[in-house]
Amino acid sequence: MFSRSIAQKVLPRSLTRAFSSEAPSTITLNFSVPYESIYNGASVFQVIIPGVEGEYGVTPNHVPYVAQMKPGVLQILHEEGLSDSEKYFVAGGYALTHEDSVTDVVCPEAVKLDDIDPSAVQSQFEAAKKAFAAADSGTIEQAEAQIDMDVNRAMGVAIGINLS
């Protein structure tokens, strides 16, 4: 096995992380929407992110990573071993995990799952469906209605209702 001094001289910086004697036990979370910072420098154990290419978890000492988020549930686990997580519905956005166990999450909108009204999601989905059907094919109006349908459908899945 490499000694730490040899590893630092011959291995790229990204590979020497594994030889660190002080592995962090938490990650630092910065979670923002355009109008507020939900978390700024919060120490948490794990964040589960709804990435476009699949859901993934970020834990301490995670490799640097950039991901586009899809509409879905962002989960924050504050302490290791706890099964309860804080859950937010996010409408998309980006997540950036840095080398120093800092993760930045930025999204256009985030709502706690407990604050979502199922009847409002249902009515917004129905309104988007009507707008989609009424719009001319290939127009901006139709594209916007499709986005509204997709986001409300994902929100429905997040709170346990099926919209079609």
C-alpha positions in Angstrom: 0.0 0.0 0.0 1.2 3.5 -0.7 2.5 5.6 2.1 0.7 8.9 2.4 3.8 11.0 1.3 4.3 8.8 -1.8 0.6 8.9 -2.6 0.6 12.7 -2.4 3.6 12.9 -4.8 2.5 10.4 -7.4 -1.3 10.3 -7.3 -3.6 13.0 -8.6 -5.2 15.1 -5.9 -8.6 13.5 -6.4 -7.1 10.0 -5.6 -5.3 11.1 -2.5 -8.6 11.9 -0.8 -8.8 8.2 0.2 -5.7 8.6 2.2 -7.0 11.4 4.4 -6.8 10.7 8.1 -9.6 13.2 8.8 -12.7 12.0 7.0 -15.7 14.3 7.6 -18.6 12.7 9.4 -21.2 15.1 7.9 -21.7 17.1 4.7 -22.3 20.8 4.5 -25.5 21.6 2.8 -26.4 24.8 1.0 -30.0 24.6 -0.3 -31.5 27.6 -2.1 -34.4 28.8 -4.2 -34.4 32.2 -5.9 -36.2 34.0 -3.0 -34.5 32.4 0.0 -31.8 30.1 1.4 -33.5 27.1 3.0 -30.1 25.8 4.4 -26.9 27.7 4.4 -23.9 25.8 5.8 -26.0 23.1 7.6 -24.3 20.0 8.8 -26.3 16.9 7.7 -25.5 13.2 7.3 -26.9 12.6 3.8 -28.9 14.2 1.0 -30.8 12.1 -1.5 -31.1 13.9 -4.8 -33.6 13.3 -7.7 -31.1 13.5 -10.5 -32.2 13.4 -14.2 -30.1 10.2 -14.6 -31.4 8.7 -11.4 -31.7 9.3 -7.7 -28.5 9.3 -5.8 -27.3 9.9 -2.2 -24.5 12.2 -1.1 -22.7 11.3 2.1 -19.5 12.6 3.7 -16.4 12.4 1.5 -18.5 11.9 -1.7 -16.7 12.4 -5.0 -17.2 15.7 -6.7 -20.3 15.6 -8.9 -22.6 17.9 -10.8 -26.2 16.8 -11.6 -29.2 18.3 -13.2 -32.3 17.5 -11.0 -35.7 16.4 -12.3 -38.9 17.2 -10.5 -39.1 14.9 -7.5 -38.3 14.5 -3.8 -35.1 15.8 -2.2 -34.5 14.1 1.1 -32.3 15.4 3.9 -31.1 13.0 6.6 -29.8 15.1 9.5 -28.2 12.3 11.5 -26.8 8.8 10.7 -29.1 6.0 11.7 -32.3 8.0 11.8 -35.0 6.8 9.4 -36.9 10.1 9.4 -35.8 12.5 6.7 -36.9 16.0 5.8 -38.6 15.9 2.4 -39.0 18.6 -0.2 -40.6 18.5 -3.6 -38.2 20.2 -6.0 -39.2 21.3 -9.5 -35.8 20.7 -11.0 -32.5 22.5 -10.7 -28.9 21.6 -10.1 -26.8 19.9 -7.4 -23.1 20.4 -7.1 -21.0 18.3 -4.7 -17.6 19.7 -4.0 -14.4 17.8 -3.0 -14.6 19.2 0.6 -18.0 17.5 1.4 -20.0 20.6 0.6 -23.1 20.1 -1.5 -25.0 23.1 -3.1 -28.6 22.5 -4.3 -30.2 25.3 -6.3 -33.7 25.0 -7.7 -36.5 27.2 -9.0 -39.0 26.0 -6.4 -39.0 23.8 -3.3 -41.9 22.9 -1.1 -42.0 20.7 2.0 -44.1 17.6 1.2 -46.2 18.2 4.3 -47.2 21.6 2.9 -48.6 20.3 -0.4 -52.3 20.2 -0.9 -53.4 17.2 -2.9 -56.6 18.8 -4.2 -54.5 21.8 -5.5 -52.1 19.4 -7.3 -55.1 17.7 -8.9 -56.7 20.9 -10.0 -53.5 22.3 -11.3 -52.8 19.1 -13.3 -56.3 19.2 -14.8 -55.9 22.9 -15.8 -52.5 22.1 -17.4 -54.2 19.2 -19.3 -56.9 21.5 -20.7 -54.3 24.2 -21.6 -52.2 21.5 -23.4 -55.3 20.3 -25.4 -56.3 23.8 -26.3 -52.8 24.9 -27.4 -51.7 24.7 -31.0 -49.2 21.9 -31.7 -45.6 22.9 -31.3 -46.3 26.2 -29.6 -44.7 27.7 -26.5 -48.1 27.5 -24.8 -48.2 23.8 -25.4 -44.7 23.3 -24.2 -45.5 25.3 -21.0 -48.6 23.2 -20.4 -46.6 20.0 -20.9 -44.1 21.2 -18.2 -46.9 22.0 -15.8 -48.4 18.6 -16.4 -45.1 16.9 -15.8 -44.3 18.8 -12.6 -47.8 18.3 -11.2 -47.7 14.6 -12.0 -44.3 14.3 -10.2 -45.7 16.2 -7.3 -48.7 13.8 -7.2 -46.4 10.8 -7.1 -44.4 12.4 -4.3 -47.5 12.7 -2.1 -49.1 9.4 -3.2 -51.7 10.4 -5.8 -51.9 9.1 -9.3 -52.5 11.7 -12.0 -53.1 10.7 -15.6 
